[in-house]
Short mmCIF file of C-alpha atoms in Angstrom, two decimals:
data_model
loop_
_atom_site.label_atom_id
_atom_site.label_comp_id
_atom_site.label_asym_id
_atom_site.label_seq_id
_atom_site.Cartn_x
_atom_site.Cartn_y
_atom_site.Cartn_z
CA UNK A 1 0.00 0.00 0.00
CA UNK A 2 1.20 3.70 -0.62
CA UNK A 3 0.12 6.47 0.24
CA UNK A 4 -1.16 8.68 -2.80
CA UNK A 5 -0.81 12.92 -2.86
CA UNK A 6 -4.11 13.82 -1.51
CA UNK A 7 -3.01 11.62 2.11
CA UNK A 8 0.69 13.25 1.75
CA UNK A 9 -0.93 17.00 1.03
CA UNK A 10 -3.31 16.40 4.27
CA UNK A 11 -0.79 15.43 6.20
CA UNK A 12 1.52 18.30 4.96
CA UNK A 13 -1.23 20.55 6.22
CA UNK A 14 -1.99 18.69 9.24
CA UNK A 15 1.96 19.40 10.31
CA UNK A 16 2.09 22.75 9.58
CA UNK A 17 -1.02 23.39 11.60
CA UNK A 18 0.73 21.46 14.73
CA UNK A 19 4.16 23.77 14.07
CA UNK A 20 1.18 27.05 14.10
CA UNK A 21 0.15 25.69 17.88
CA UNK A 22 3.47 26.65 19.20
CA UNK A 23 2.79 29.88 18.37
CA UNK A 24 -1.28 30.18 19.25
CA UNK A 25 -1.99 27.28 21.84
CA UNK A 26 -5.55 27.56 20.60
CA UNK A 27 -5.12 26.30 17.67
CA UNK A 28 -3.29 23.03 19.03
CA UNK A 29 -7.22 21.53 19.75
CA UNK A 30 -7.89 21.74 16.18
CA UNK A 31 -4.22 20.24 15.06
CA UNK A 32 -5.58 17.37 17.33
CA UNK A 33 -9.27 16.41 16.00
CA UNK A 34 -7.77 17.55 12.23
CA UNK A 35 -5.03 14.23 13.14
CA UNK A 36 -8.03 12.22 14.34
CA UNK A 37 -10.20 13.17 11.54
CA UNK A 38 -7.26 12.32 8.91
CA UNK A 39 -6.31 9.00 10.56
CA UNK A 40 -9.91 7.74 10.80
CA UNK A 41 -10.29 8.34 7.06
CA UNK A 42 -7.38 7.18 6.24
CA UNK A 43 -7.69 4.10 8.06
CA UNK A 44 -11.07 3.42 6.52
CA UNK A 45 -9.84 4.28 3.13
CA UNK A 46 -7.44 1.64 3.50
CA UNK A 47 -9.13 -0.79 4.89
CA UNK A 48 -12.25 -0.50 2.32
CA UNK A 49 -9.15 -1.28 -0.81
CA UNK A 50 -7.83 -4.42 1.04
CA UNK A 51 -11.62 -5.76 0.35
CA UNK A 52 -11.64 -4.44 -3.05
CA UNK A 53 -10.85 -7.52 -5.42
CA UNK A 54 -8.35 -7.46 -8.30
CA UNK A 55 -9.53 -7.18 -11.51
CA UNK A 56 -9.69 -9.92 -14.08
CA UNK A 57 -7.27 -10.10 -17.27
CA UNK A 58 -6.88 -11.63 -20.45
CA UNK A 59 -4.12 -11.50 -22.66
CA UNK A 60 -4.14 -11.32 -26.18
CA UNK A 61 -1.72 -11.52 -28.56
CA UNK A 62 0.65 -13.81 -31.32
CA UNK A 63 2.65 -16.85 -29.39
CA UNK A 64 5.28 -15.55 -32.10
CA UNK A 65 6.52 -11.94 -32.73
CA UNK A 66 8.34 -10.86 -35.52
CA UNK A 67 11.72 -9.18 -35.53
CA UNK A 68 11.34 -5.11 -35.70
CA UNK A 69 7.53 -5.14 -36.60
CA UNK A 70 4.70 -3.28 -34.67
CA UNK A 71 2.33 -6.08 -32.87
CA UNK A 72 -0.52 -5.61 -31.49
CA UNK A 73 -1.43 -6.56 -28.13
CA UNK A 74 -4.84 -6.74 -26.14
CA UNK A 75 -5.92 -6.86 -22.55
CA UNK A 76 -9.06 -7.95 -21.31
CA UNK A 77 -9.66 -6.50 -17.85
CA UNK A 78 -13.14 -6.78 -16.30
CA UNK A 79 -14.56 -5.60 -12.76
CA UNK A 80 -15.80 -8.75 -10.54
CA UNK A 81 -16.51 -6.24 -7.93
CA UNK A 82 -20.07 -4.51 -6.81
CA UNK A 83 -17.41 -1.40 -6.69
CA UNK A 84 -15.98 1.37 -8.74
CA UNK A 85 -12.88 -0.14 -9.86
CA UNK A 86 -10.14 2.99 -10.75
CA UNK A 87 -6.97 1.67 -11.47
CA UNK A 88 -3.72 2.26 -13.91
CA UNK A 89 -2.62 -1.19 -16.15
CA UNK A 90 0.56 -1.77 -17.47
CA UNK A 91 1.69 -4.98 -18.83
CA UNK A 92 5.02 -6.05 -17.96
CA UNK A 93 6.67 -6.57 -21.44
CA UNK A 94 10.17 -7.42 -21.73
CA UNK A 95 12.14 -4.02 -20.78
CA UNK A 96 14.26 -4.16 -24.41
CA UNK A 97 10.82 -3.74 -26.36
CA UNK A 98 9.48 -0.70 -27.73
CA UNK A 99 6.21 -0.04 -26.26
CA UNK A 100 3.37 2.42 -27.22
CA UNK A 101 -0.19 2.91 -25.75
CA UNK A 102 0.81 2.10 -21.96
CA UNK A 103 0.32 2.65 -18.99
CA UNK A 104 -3.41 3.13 -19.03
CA UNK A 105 -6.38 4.75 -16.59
CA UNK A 106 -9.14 3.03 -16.20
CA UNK A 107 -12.75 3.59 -14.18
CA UNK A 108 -14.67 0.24 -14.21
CA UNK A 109 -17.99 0.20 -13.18
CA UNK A 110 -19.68 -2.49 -11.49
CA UNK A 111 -19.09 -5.67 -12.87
CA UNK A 112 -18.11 -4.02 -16.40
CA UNK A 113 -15.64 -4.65 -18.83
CA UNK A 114 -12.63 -3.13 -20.76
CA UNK A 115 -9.96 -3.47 -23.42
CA UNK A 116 -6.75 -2.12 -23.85
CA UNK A 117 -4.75 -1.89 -27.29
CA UNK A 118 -1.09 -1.45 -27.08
CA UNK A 119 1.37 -2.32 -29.43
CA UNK A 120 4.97 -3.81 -28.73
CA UNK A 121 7.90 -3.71 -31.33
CA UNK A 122 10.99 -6.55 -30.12
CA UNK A 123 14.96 -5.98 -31.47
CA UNK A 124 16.52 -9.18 -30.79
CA UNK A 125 14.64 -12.92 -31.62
CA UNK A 126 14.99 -15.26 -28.98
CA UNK A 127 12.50 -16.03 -26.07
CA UNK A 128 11.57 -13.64 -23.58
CA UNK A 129 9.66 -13.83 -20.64
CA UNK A 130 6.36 -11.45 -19.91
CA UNK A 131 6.00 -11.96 -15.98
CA UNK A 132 2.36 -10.49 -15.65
CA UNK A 133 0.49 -7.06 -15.82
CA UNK A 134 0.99 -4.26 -13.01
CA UNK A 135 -2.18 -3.19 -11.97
CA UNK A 136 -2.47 -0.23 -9.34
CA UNK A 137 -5.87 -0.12 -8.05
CA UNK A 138 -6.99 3.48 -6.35
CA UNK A 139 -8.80 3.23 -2.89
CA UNK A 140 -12.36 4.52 -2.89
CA UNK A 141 -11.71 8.01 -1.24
CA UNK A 142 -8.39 8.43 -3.50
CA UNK A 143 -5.48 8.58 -0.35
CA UNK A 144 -4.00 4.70 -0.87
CA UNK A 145 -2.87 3.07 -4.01
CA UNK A 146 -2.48 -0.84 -4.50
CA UNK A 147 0.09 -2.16 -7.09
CA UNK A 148 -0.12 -5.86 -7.65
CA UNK A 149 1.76 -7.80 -10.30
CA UNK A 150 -1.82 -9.83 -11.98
CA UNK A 151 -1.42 -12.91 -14.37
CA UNK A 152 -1.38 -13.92 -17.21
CA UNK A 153 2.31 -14.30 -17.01
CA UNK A 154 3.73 -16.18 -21.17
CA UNK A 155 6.84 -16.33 -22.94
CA UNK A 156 6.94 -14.45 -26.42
CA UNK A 157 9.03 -16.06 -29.36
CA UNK A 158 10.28 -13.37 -31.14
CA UNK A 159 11.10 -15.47 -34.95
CA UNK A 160 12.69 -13.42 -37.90
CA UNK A 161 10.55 -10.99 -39.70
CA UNK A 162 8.54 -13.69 -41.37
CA UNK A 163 6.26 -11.21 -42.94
CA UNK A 164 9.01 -10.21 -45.06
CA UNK A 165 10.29 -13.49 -45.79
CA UNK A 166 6.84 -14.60 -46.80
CA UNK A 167 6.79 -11.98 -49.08
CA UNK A 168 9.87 -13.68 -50.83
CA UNK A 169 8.15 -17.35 -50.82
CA UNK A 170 4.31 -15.74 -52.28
CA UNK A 171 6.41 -14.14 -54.96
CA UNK A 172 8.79 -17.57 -55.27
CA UNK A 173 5.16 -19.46 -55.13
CA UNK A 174 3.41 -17.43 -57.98
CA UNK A 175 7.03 -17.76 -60.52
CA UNK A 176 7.51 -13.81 -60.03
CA UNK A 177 10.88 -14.08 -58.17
CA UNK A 178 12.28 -12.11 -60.89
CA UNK A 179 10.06 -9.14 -59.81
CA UNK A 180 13.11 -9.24 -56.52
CA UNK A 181 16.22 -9.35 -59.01
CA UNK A 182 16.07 -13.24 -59.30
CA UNK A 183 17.17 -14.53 -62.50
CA UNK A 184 14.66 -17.38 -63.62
CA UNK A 185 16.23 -17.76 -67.29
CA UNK A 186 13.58 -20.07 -69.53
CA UNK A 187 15.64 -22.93 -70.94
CA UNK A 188 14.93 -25.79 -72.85
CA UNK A 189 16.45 -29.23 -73.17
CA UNK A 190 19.20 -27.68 -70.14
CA UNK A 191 19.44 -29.43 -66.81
CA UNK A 192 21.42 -32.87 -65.49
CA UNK A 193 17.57 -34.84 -65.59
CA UNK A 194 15.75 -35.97 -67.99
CA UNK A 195 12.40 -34.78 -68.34
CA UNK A 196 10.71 -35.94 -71.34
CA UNK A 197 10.71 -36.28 -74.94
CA UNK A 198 9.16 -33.47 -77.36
CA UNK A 199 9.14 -32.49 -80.89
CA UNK A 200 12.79 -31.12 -81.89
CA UNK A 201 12.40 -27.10 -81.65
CA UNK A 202 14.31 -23.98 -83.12
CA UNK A 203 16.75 -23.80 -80.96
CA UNK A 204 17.61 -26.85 -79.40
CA UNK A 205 21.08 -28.35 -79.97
CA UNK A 206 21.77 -31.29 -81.54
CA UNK A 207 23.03 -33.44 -78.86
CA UNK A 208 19.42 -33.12 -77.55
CA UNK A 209 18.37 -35.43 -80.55
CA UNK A 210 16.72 -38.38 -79.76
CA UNK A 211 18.20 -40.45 -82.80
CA UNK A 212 16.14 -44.00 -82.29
CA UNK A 213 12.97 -41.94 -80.79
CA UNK A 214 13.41 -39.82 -84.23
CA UNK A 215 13.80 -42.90 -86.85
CA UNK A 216 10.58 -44.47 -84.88
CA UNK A 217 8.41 -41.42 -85.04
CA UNK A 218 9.65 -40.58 -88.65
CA UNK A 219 10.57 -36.80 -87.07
CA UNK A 220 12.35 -35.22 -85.53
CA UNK A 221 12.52 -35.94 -81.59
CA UNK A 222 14.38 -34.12 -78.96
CA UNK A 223 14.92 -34.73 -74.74
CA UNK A 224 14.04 -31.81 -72.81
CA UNK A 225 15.90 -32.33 -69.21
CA UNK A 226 14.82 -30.44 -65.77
CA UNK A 227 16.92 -29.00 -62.81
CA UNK A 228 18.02 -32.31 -60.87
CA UNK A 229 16.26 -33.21 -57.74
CA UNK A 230 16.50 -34.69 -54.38
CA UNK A 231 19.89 -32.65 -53.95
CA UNK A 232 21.18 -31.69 -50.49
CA UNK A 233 21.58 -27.95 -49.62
CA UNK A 234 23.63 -27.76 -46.45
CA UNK A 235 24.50 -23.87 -44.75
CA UNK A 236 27.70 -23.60 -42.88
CA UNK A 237 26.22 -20.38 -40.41
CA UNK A 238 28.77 -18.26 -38.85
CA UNK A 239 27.75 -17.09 -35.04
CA UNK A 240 30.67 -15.53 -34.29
CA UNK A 241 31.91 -11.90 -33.19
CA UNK A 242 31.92 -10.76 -36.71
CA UNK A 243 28.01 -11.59 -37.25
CA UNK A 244 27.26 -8.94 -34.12
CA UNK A 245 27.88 -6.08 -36.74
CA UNK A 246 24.47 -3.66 -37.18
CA UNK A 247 25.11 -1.02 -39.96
CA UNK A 248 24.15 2.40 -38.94
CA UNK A 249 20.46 2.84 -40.08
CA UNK A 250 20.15 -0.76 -40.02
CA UNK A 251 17.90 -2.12 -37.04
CA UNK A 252 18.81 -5.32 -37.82
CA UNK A 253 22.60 -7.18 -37.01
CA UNK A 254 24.43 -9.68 -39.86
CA UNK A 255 23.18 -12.75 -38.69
CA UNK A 256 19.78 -11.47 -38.58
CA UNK A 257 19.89 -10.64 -42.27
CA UNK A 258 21.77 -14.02 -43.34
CA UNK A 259 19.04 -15.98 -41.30
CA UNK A 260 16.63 -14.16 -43.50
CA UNK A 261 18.53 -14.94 -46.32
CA UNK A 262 18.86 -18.88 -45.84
CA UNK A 263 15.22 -19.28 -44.68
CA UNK A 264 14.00 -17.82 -48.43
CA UNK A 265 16.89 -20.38 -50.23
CA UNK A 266 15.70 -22.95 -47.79
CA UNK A 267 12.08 -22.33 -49.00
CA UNK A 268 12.95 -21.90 -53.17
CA UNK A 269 15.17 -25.42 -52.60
CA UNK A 270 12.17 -27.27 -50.84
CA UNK A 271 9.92 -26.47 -53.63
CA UNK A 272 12.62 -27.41 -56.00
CA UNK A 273 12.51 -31.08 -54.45
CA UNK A 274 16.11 -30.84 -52.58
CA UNK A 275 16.80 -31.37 -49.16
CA UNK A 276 17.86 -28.49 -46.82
CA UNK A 277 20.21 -29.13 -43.53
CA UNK A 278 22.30 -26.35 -41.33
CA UNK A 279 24.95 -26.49 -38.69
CA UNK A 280 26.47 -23.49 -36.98
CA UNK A 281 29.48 -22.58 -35.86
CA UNK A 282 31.34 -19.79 -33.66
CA UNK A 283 28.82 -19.54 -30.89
CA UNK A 284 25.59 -22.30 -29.98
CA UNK A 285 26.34 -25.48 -31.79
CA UNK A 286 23.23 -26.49 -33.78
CA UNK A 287 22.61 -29.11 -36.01
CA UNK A 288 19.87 -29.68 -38.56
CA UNK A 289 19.62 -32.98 -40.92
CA UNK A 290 19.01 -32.32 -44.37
CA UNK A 291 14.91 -32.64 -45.20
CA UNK A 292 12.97 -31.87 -47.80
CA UNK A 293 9.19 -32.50 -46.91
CA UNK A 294 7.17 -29.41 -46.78
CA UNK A 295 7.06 -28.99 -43.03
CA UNK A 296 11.33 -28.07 -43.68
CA UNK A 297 11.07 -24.38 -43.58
CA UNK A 298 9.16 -24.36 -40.34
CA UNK A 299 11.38 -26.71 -38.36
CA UNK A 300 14.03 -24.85 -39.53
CA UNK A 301 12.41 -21.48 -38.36
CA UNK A 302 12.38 -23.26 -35.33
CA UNK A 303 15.72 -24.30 -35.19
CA UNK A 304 17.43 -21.13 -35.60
CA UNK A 305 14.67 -18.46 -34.20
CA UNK A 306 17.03 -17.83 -30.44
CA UNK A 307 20.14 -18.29 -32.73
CA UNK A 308 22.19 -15.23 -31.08
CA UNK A 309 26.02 -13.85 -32.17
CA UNK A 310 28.21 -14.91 -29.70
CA UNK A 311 31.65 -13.44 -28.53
CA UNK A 312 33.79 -15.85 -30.07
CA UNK A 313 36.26 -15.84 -32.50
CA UNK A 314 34.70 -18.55 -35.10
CA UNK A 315 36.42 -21.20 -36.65
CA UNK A 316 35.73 -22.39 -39.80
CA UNK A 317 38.15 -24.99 -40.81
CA UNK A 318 37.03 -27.15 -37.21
CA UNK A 319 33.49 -26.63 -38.30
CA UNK A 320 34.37 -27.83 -41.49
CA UNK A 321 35.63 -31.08 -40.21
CA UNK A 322 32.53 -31.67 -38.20
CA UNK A 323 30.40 -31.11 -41.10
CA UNK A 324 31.88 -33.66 -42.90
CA UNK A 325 31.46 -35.86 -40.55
CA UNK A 326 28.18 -35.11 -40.46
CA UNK A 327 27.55 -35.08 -43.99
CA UNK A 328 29.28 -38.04 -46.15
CA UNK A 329 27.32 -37.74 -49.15
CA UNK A 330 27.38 -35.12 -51.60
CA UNK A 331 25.82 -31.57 -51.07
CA UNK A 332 25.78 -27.83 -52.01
CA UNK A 333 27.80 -26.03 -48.83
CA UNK A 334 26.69 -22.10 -48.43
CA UNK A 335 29.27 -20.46 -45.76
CA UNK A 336 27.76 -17.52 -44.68
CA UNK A 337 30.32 -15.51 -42.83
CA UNK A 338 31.87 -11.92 -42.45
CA UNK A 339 35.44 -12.36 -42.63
CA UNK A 340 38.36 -9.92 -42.02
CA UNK A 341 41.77 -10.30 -43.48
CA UNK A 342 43.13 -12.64 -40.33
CA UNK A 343 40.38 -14.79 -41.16
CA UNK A 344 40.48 -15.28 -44.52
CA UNK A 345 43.17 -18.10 -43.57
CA UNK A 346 41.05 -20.49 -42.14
CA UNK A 347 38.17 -19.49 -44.31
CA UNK A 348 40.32 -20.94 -47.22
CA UNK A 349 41.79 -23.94 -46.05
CA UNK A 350 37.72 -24.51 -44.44
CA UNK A 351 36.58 -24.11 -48.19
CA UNK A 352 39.19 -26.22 -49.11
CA UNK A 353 38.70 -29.11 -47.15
CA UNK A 354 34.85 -28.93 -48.14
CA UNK A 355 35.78 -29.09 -51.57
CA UNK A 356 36.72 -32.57 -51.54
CA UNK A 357 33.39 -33.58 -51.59
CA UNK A 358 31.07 -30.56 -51.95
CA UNK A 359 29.99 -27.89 -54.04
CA UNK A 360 31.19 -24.83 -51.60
CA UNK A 361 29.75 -21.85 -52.17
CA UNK A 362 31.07 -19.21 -49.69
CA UNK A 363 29.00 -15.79 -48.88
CA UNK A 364 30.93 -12.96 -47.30
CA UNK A 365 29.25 -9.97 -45.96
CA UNK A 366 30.68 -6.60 -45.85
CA UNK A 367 30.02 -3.16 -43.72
CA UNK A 368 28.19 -0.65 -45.84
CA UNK A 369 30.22 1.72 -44.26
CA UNK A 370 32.59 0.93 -46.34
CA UNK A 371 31.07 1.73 -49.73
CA UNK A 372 29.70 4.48 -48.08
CA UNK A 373 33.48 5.92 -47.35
CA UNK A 374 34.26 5.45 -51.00
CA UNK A 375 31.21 7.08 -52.22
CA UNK A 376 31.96 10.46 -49.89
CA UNK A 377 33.23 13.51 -50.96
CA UNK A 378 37.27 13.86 -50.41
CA UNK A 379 37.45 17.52 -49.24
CA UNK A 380 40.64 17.33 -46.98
CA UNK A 381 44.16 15.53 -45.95
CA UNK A 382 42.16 13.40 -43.64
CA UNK A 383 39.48 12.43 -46.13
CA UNK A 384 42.02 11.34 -48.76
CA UNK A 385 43.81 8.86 -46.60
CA UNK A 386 40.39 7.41 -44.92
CA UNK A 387 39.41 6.62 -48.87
CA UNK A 388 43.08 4.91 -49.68
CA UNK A 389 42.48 2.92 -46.50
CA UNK A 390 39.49 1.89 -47.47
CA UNK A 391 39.87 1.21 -51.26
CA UNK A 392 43.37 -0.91 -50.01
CA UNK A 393 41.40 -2.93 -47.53
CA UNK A 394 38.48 -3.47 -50.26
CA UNK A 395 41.26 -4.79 -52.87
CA UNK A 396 42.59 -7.18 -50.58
CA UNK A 397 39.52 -8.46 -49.68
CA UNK A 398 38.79 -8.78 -53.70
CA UNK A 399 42.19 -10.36 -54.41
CA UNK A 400 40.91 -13.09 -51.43
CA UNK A 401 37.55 -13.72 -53.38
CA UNK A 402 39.20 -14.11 -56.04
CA UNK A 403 41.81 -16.77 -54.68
CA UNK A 404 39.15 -18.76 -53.09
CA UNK A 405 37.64 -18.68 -57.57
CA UNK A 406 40.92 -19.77 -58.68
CA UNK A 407 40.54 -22.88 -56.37
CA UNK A 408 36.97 -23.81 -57.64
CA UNK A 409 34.91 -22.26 -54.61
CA UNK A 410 31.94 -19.74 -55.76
CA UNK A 411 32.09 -16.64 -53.70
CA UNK A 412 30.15 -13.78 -53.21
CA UNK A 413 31.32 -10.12 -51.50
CA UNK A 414 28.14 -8.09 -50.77
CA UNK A 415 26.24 -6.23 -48.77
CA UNK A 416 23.74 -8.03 -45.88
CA UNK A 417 20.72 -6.49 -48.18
CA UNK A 418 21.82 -7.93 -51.10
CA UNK A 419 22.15 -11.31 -49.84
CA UNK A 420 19.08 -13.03 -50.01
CA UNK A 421 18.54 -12.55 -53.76
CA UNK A 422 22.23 -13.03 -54.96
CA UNK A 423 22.11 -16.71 -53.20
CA UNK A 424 18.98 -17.52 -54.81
CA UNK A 425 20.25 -16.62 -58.14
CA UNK A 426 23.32 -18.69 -57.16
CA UNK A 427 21.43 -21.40 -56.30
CA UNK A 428 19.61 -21.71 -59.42
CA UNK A 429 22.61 -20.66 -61.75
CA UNK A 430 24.04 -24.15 -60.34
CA UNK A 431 21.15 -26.37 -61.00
CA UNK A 432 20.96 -24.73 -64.42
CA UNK A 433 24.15 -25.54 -64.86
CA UNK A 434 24.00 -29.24 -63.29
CA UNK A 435 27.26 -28.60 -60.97
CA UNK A 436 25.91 -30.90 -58.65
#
């Protein structure tokens, strides 16, 4: 129980009048009924909000919050009581969240009822506890406030921005991928399948012919062959100190945009029939067997959703070992990392070792900072040496990529945003071109 202003401003006045009656001894009778009069309402007062029930609440809401998106959230509270019920709600979110709409002042009348609309907005995925709501009720004559902490108490899952990523699969699901930048080149009689067998076209080649189909039919006959299925796609998922970077202007980290990235190549590779495993490295230690049924994308989801950057320096070439342990049989490996020059070491000899027996395919993310130095105006002494830095850093790191090409790994330098199409397209440049 605490005392609320009107109590404190009565008993302000009550003292001053007692410090008056050393002064005028009259007025010391009135200091004296004005402490009874206070106490005894006081006392009532407080003892008519211990009988005053607590409300009743109701939570409602998503079990699952995206990353960095508004959410709306709704509380039930109704008035059991054959009382007035003033009180003050505030649910007890997670302190990191943005917030708006709370706290909020309610009068409930006799046995009425009440919603409240506030929205919540979380920066980090991962699970996150809400402990209850805090509900100060107001005693009848206004002098004592209760605060109680009221269920429902949950745990909110806070996945990555699916919204956005389903975006990516309606447009993958309705062929209009290439509205996003991805390539989806028509081709005929390409591929490492066979398909079927069709009349010879403008166009196709002649190693396409059919020769016995065509003396049969008495025409010409041509195979048309499809992207290969049941293929394994396997990511190699950096959680290291380097995946903790958040561009300025960016609300989101690295990792969060890679784990965007693989759940949309996850999703195009399911519907393309192939199999779709992960296992990180450089932080948690997570591994995911290749499927391909349709449920994949969600138990993935689920597998990665807490996934958090770590503090440690990753290691590629040990995670590299265990994934081939993991993983005898053939399989496309995506690395997605962001490397500095004292990694690029074990990033190579990682790549290498994968090699042996995959298809490596390694995806390096870059500050935009960086470009963003470049692209500034040089105006001074200072300016001009921050750009040569910069462009002499950038070269190395090209002269890298382009090491890890001359050894027959595919690798990409780019920018978190540009990551989630540039895979795709790499993912279907290889089954175009039957690498696997």
């Amino acid at each position: 129980m605490t005392p609320r202003p009107p109590l404190v401003i009565a008993l302000a006045a009550w003292t001053a009048v007692g410090i008056a009656a050393a002064w005028q001894p009259w007025v010391g009778t009135l200091w004296q009924w004005g402490g009874v009069l206070i106490a005894g309402l006081a006392l009532a007062d407080l003892f008519a909000l211990r009988r005053l029930p607590d409300p009743l609440l109701r939570r409602h809401m998503g079990r699952t919050l995206p990353l960095g998106v508004w959410s709306p959230v709704r509380l039930e509270v109704g008035n059991p009581s054959a009382q007035t019920l003033r009180l003050r709600v505030h649910d007890l979110h997670p302190a990191e969240f943005d917030a708006q709409g709370l706290p909020v002042d309610l009068r409930l009348q006799p046995g009425g009822q009440t919603e409240v609309q506030y929205r919540l907005r979380p920066p980090n995925r991962g699970d996150f506890p809400v402990v209850g709501c805090a509900v100060a009720t107001r005693s009848p004559l206004g002098l004592w406030v209760r605060t109680r902490c009221l269920p429902p108490a949950q745990t909110l899952r806070v996945f990555p921005n699916f919204a956005e990523i389903s975006r990516y699969t309606l447009l993958a699901a309705n062929d209009q991928l290439a509205q996003l930048g991805v390539r989806r080149l028509q081709r005929r009689g390409s591929g490492a399948e066979f398909h079927q067998l069709r009349e010879y076209r403008e166009g196709d080649s002649l190693r396409q012919i059919d020769w016995k189909a065509t003396s049969r039919m008495r025409k010409v006959i041509a195979r048309e062959y499809q992207d290969e299925r049941d293929q394994r796609l396997l990511f190699l998922l950096d959680c290291g100190r380097r995946m903790r970077h958040r561009d300025a202007g960016q609300g989101r980290g690295h990792l969060d945009e890679a784990l965007n990235a693989l759940l949309l190549l996850a999703y195009v590779a399911v519907r393309q029939g192939d199999a779709v495993g992960l296992m990180t490295y450089g932080g948690p230690r997570r591994w995911f067997a290749p499927r391909k049924e349709p449920a994949t994308v969600n138990r993935l989801l689920e597998a990665v959703y807490d996934l958090q950057p770590s503090l440690e320096a990753a290691d590629p070439l040990a995670a590299a070992r265990a994934l081939l342990a993991a993983m005898p049989r053939r399989a496309l490996v995506v690395i997605l990392t962001n490397s500095r020059d004292e990694d690029q070491e074990g990033l190579e000899q990682a790549a290498q070792l994968l090699r042996r027996r995959h298809l490596v395919v390694v995806a390096d993310l870059r500050e935009a900072a960086l470009d963003r130095a470049l692209e500034a105006p040089i105006g001074n002494l200072e300016e001009a040496l921050r750009f040569h830095t910069v462009h002499g850093w950038l070269a190395q790191r090209q002269r890298h990529q382009e090491r890890l090409q001359h050894l027959g790994i595919q690798s990409l330098d780019l920018l978190p945003a540009q990551l989630p199409i540039a895979l795709v397209n790499r993912y279907f440049d290889i089954k175009r071109a039957g690498l696997l």
